Amino acid sequence: MREFSEIIKARDWENPLVTSSLSRLAAHAPLCAYPDVQSAVSKAPSPNQQSLNGSWQFQLFAKPEAVPEAFIQPHFDDADWLTIAVPSNWQLQPNVADNPIYTNIQYPFPDNPPYVPQVNPTGCYRTSFVLPPEWQQRQVRINFDGVNSAFHLWCNGRWVGYAQDSRVAAEFDLTEFVQTGENGLAVMVLRWSDGSYLEDQDMWWLSGIFRDVTLLSKPQLHIADVEIQADLDAIYQNGQLVVKTRLNQNSELSKVRLQLFDGDQSLLDITHSIAQQAAVDEKGGYQDRIQQIASVPQVQPWSAEIPHLYRCVISLLDHNNQLLDCEAYDIGFRKVEIKQGQLLLNGKPLLIRGVNRHEHHPERGHALTLKDMRQDIILLKQNNFNAVRCAHYPNHPAWYELCNQYGLYVVDEANLETHGQFPMQRLSNEPNWLNAYLERVVRMVERDKNHVSIIIWSLGNESGIGNNHHAMYQWLKQRDPSRPVQYEGGGSMTAATDIICPMYARVEQDQFFAAEAVTKWAIKKAISMPGEQRPLILCEYAHAMGNSVGNFMQYWQAFRQYPRLQGGFIWDWVDQGLTKFDQEDDPYWAYGGDFGDQINDRQFCINGLLFPDRTLHPAMHEVKKAQQFFQFKLAKAEQGYELTVTSEYQFKTVKDCFLHWKLSANGFPIRFNYNGLNLAPQGSQTIRIPLDIHLLPDTLYLIDVEVVLNQTQTWAENGFSLAKQQFVLPEVIALSEPPLRSSALPHFVEDETQLTVQQPHFQIVFDKKSGLLSSWLKNGAEQLAQPLRNNFYRAPLDNDIGTSEAHHADPNAWISRWQQSGLWSLSEKCLAFKLELLSDCLQICVQHGYYHQEQLLLKSQWVYRITAEGELDLAVQVEVADGLPSLPRVGVELALVNSDSRVKWFGRGPHENYPDRKDAAHIGQYDLSQFELHTNYIFPSENGLRCDVRELTVAELKVTGLFNFAVSRFSQANLAEARHTCDLVADPCLYVRLDGFHMGVGGDDSWTPSVHREYQLSQKQYHYQLHFTL
């Protein structure tokens, strides 16, 4: 037994050689110890398991040396300690004086491996449990599914063991420590350990017992581990089942019974004795294990499309066939292969529609519930994802069971990242760290080996490449040749990966990656390298930080065009915001630096497709559209059109869907129908759409098609939309310029300072000195809170800011270019103001110059035409000086007095969309409140744009033309200055931003200027027209 003082002195948490040697049990598949076969089949709660989740006593100390030795004793007085929920992270508990810390790369402590700071917050937990009487004379184990970052365990005052690696199970044998009746547990958890150097993932540094704690009772002779290989034969029809059962000790008189169930139907029931197996064992005979092999004809193969599961039950029997122990697992028959440069499942090439997912909850941090996990699974399925990368660590055990059940392909990733090391691979070549590296992949594989959803193992993330990685890869290939291995470090194309798995590689453009001094080849180029025959799957792409995910469709065009480009995993699933409260006690989502953490990477953890509460970012609509499993083609036919719908499912026959189509004129439906679908895998079906109408001029005719469920699924209700497409009919006649209906000139008054255009029902005033339309009255009531003026600005997006910070400007970032060029500090001058009387209207020509340090950068000419009816045409021309970067926008901004109006428009919607992210936003008639038009990004920025708008109505203002618009209660200055949503202050007016042109948002990554050239505003002249009616 180790004394407490010896433990403190030994500092196991600063020794990378201390891995599994301190009493932790060997890793194995999860165990339940079912009392009988019926319980195992039905998954009834096992009486041999007892959860210790709940309220524990807790106290935080500044360092392990400050912990009182007596705390390990059962009768220690902890009445003054806090009560804490287990599982949880202590930094998120009230009255615990320790802060969450967010970093992306840098360690939040001095980088001096394996040593950690002397001030090392240490959480001490205490609880007790009563040993069930029926557990007497049985083995008793305790399992911790996740503790960050390292811990020592005591039972009844006696030291039990030590563990680190916060993301895999730590299990201990308590048999010799427990007693009849009540038993006391004490756990000392250290915030920092040498393991922390291997857990430098892009996430919050949070500590504590954050996953389940469970007691397990086993008979003295019991099943210690089960490995199940459920393979398919060469024609992918018949199952080949191999089950390897290991006991905790030799027992030649015992037998193992293997049963396989498909629902209630028994498919297999065989029994072998240990002695029988040992007699034929080629290694000389083992009496603690058995291998059973069986063929299962005509199985239903598992896939994410058809996640068919069988129940495999393994029973340990004594020589009289009495049950001693029983375990059971959901299994699926499938085969993973790489052939001819493609990743195959059951002989078919996969197209990975994937995302990187951190385990995160805004209140509970890393402590997710089964309900949280199920919510994520349902959202993944609903948005056309078929794969998830466990970034960057093994997930909660229940996650894999849900992926098996609902159907998701999983990349299971070892809990390994050393991103903050310089060089990154520093520890990856250190022999002293070899065991620590190896153990992380070994324990992951041994825990998760039976999950059918796991199709790829990963060695970890962003640790460079070194000898330790090659050792991990070699162990994996020997241990489990049935699955490929991927690892991105070292340039994604090393000998330690079976799949080319770059992060943030572009479709067409090479990128140099300074951190590892390697070039990220464009993905098209990577697959064409001489001698390269591996598939390419992006381990990270489409960095979804804030208002992002532009250019996304380009990736999917390439994935569908090139067979060896097999998809990728978006970064990432959910914004890692934590709930905090402002001075008014209103909640907002916080990020790095908001908790007093001096070392932080600010909002770089806010890059999900979902907000922390799992509501969707607008970009999710684009992702769902790109990844949809149906493709559509429209062809002209006699008296109408033929629509061909093609299924991209590889295994599923589509019979549970309807196809709806709708013909509309200027967004108003005029014909619609629906058809049942019957599509074989990769099959097509053609549907006739009649067009028996007279086409009107100046009318936009659209055909919208949508595939919806006609049966409720486990993840969606009947009627749920799976895929959609919109077609603009070629018969469309372009919308003409609205006619001016006036037959007489409006009355006007002009003096040296202003021009007033006045009729009985309206009045428009121009300030001649500024050149601005400063007032617009309707029936005597002012409509404008601010004048109309040019708008060349947008509140910077994360993608505009790049790596710039308050103390460091990235010269390559868009914001730096705009600032350095003077675009952010323009002075406006009216260069000319001229009134002309035309036959049917007044024409006012205004020229403005925009200067920086007396240098003319932009010049605009506005030509107004105003009729007696109060209609106003505005033609805008903008000239751009040489040498300027792409403009953020070219448009007009005005502010309306009426701030509570609904907004109606004919254009793309209903959700926010931008020029490089608008494919999923179909053209239609929409009506939303101004609050619904605002996207409340955690880090405020430009938001809420709607593109390709023909008509807009806000309050009493109507605008027509072809433009983009955004309506907001927040000024651009407020959006730019705010750092959190609680910093936004709604003005009493309503800002209306009308853009002739708007730069894309980008999104290939967020640290280089990722807006593609075709979405940049780099022309020298711009022209657009707007027609106003008030």
mmCIF file with all atom_site columns, C-alpha atoms in Angstrom, residues 651-656 678-681:
data_model
loop_
_atom_site.group_PDB
_atom_site.id
_atom_site.type_symbol
_atom_site.label_atom_id
_atom_site.label_alt_id
_atom_site.label_comp_id
_atom_site.label_asym_id
_atom_site.label_entity_id
_atom_site.label_seq_id
_atom_site.pdbx_PDB_ins_code
_atom_site.Cartn_x
_atom_site.Cartn_y
_atom_site.Cartn_z
_atom_site.occupancy
_atom_site.B_iso_or_equiv
_atom_site.pdbx_formal_charge
_atom_site.auth_seq_id
_atom_site.auth_comp_id
_atom_site.auth_asym_id
_atom_site.auth_atom_id
_atom_site.pdbx_PDB_model_num
ATOM 1  C CA . PHE A 1 651 ? -27.308 0.420 -50.133 1.00 0.00 ? 651 PHE A CA 1
ATOM 2  C CA . LYS A 1 652 ? -30.774 1.760 -49.491 1.00 0.00 ? 652 LYS A CA 1
ATOM 3  C CA . THR A 1 653 ? -33.735 1.376 -51.823 1.00 0.00 ? 653 THR A CA 1
ATOM 4  C CA . VAL A 1 654 ? -35.821 4.542 -51.535 1.00 0.00 ? 654 VAL A CA 1
ATOM 5  C CA . LYS A 1 655 ? -39.489 3.698 -51.013 1.00 0.00 ? 655 LYS A CA 1
ATOM 6  C CA . ASP A 1 656 ? -40.184 5.830 -47.956 1.00 0.00 ? 656 ASP A CA 1
ATOM 7  C CA . ASN A 1 678 ? -39.052 3.869 -55.935 1.00 0.00 ? 678 ASN A CA 1
ATOM 8  C CA . LEU A 1 679 ? -35.306 4.178 -56.390 1.00 0.00 ? 679 LEU A CA 1
ATOM 9  C CA . ALA A 1 680 ? -32.789 1.374 -56.293 1.00 0.00 ? 680 ALA A CA 1
ATOM 10 C CA . PRO A 1 681 ? -29.355 2.242 -54.850 1.00 0.00 ? 681 PRO A CA 1
#
